[in-house]
mmCIF file of C-alpha atoms in Angstrom:
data_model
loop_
_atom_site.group_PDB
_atom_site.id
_atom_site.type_symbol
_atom_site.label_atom_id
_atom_site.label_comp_id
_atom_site.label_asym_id
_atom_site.label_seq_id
_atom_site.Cartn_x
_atom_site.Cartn_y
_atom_site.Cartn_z
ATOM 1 C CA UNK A 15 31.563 -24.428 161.996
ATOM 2 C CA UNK A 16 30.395 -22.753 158.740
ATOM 3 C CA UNK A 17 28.564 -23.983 155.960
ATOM 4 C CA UNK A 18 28.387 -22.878 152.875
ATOM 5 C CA UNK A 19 26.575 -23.788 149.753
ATOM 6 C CA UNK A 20 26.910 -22.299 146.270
ATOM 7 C CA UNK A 21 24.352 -21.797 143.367
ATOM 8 C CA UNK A 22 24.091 -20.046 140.500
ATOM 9 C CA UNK A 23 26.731 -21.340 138.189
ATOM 10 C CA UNK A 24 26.123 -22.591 134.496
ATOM 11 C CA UNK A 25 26.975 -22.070 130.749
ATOM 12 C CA UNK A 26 26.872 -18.699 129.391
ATOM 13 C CA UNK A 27 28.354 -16.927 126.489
ATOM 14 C CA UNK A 28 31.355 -14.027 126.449
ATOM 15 C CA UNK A 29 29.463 -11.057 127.196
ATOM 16 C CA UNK A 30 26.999 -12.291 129.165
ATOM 17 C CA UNK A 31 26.275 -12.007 132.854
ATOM 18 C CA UNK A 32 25.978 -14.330 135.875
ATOM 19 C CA UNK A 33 25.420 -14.161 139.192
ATOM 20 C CA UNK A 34 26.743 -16.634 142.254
ATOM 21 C CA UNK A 35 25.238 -17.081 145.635
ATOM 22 C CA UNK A 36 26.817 -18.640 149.118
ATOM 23 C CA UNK A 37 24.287 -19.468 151.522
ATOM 24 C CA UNK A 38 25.889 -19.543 154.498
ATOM 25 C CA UNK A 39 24.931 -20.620 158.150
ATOM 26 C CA UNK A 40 26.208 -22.276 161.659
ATOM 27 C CA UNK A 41 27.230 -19.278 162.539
ATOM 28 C CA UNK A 42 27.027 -15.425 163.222
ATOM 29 C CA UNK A 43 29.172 -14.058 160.408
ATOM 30 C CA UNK A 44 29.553 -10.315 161.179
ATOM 31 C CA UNK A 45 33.265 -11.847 162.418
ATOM 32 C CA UNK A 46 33.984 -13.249 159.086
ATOM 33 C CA UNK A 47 36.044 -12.310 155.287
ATOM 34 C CA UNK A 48 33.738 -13.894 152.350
ATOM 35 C CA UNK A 49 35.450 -14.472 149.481
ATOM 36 C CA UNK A 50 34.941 -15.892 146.255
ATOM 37 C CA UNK A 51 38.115 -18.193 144.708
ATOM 38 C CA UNK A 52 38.537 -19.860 141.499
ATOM 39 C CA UNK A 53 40.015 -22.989 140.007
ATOM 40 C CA UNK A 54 40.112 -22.896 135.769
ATOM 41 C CA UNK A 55 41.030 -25.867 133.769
ATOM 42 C CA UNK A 56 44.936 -26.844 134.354
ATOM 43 C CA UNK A 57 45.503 -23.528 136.768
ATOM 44 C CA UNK A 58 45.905 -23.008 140.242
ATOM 45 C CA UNK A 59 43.225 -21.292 142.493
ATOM 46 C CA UNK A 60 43.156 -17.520 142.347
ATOM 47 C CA UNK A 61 41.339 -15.051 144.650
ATOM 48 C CA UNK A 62 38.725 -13.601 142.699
ATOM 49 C CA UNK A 63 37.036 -11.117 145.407
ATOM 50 C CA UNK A 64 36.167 -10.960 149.131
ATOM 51 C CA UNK A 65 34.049 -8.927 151.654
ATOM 52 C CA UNK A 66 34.346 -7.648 154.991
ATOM 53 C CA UNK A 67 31.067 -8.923 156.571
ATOM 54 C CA UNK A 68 31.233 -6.117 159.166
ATOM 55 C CA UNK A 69 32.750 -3.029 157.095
ATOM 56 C CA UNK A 70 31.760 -4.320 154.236
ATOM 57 C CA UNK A 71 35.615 -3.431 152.473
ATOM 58 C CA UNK A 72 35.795 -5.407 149.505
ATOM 59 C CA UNK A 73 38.621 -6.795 147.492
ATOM 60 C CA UNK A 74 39.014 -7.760 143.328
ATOM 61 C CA UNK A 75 41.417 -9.221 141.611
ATOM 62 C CA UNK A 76 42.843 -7.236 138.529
ATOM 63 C CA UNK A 77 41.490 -9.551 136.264
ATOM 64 C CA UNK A 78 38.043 -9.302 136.825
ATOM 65 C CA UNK A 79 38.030 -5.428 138.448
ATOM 66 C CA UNK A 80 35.601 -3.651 136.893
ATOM 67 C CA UNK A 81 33.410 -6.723 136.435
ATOM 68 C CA UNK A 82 32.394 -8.470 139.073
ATOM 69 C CA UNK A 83 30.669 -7.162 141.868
ATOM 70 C CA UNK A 84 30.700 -9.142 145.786
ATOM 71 C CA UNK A 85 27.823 -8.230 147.938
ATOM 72 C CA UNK A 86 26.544 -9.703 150.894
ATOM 73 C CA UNK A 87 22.786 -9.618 152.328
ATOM 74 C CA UNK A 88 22.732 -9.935 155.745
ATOM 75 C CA UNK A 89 18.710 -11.234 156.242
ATOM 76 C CA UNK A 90 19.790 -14.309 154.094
ATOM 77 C CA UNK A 91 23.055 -14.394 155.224
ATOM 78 C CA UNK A 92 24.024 -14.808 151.661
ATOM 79 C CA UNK A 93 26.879 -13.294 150.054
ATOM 80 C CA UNK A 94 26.675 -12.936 145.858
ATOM 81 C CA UNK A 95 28.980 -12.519 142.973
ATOM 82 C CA UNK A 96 27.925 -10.670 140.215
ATOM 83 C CA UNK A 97 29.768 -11.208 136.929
ATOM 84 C CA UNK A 98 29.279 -9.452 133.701
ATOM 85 C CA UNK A 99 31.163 -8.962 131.024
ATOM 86 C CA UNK A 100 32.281 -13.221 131.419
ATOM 87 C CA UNK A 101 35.199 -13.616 129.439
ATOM 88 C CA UNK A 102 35.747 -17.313 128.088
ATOM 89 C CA UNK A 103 39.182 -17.000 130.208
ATOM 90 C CA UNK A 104 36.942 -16.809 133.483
ATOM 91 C CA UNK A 105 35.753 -20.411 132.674
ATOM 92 C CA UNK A 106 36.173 -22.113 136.301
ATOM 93 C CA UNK A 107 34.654 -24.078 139.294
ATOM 94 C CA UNK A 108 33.488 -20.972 141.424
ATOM 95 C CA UNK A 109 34.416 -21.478 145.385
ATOM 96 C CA UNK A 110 32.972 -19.520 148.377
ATOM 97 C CA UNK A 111 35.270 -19.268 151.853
ATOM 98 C CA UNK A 112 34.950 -17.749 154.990
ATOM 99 C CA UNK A 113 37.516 -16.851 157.240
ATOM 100 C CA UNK A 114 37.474 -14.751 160.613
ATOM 101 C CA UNK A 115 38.821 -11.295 159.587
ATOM 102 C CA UNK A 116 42.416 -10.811 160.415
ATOM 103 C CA UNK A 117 43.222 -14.654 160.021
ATOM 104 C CA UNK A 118 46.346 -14.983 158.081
ATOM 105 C CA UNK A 119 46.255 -18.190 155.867
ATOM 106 C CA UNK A 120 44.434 -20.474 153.604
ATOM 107 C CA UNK A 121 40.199 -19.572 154.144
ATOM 108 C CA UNK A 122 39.177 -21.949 156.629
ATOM 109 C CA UNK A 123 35.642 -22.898 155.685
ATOM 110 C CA UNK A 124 34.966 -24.041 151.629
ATOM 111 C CA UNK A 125 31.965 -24.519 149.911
ATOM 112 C CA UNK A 126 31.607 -27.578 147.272
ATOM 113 C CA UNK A 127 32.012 -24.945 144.166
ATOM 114 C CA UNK A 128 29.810 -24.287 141.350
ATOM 115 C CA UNK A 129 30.674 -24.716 137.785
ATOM 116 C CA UNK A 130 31.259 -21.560 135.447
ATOM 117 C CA UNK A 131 31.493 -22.222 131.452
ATOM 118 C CA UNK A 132 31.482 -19.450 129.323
ATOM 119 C CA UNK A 133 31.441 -19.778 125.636
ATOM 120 C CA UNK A 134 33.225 -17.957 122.790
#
């Protein structure tokens, strides 16, 4: 079992920056994909980014390539998501998943989500 806990979301306006953390713990996660999904008024969750806790290979959507960054810390077994450049279109609750790596499917572990507003 994995659990994770998000922080770090809020109101901000276009332009600015923001960062997300995922505390994560019950287990060792050196096995495990971290990504960071998003659900925006009336749309469907999208991928946003993810990490390879061991390589560290990351992933971005298109829409937000460029700038968002995923990182991970392993002392605080935290991974973050660094946004700048919030557009008003990335308005969304802010999920963090983990997955083993090479699991093919939905993210098995979720976090509760964090709010992201960002004003025009």
């Amino acid at each position: 079992q994995v659990q994770l806990v998000e922080s770090g979301g809020g109101l901000v306006q276009a332009g600015g920056s923001l960062r997300l953390s995922c505390a994560a713990s019950g287990r060792v996660l050196s096995s495990y994909v971290m990504g960071w999904f998003r659900q925006g008024p009336g749309k469907e969750r999208e991928a946003v980014a993810s990490i390879n806790w061991n390589t560290g290979a990351t992933y971005y959507a298109d829409s937000v390539k460029g700038r968002f960054t995923i990182s991970r810390d392993n002392a605080k077994n935290t991974v973050y998501l660094q946004m700048n450049s919030l557009k008003p279109e990335d308005t969304a609750v802010y999920y963090c998943a983990a997955t083993l790596a090479g699991t093919i499917g939905e993210f098995k572990y979720w976090g509760q989500g964090t709010q992201v507003t960002v004003a025009s």
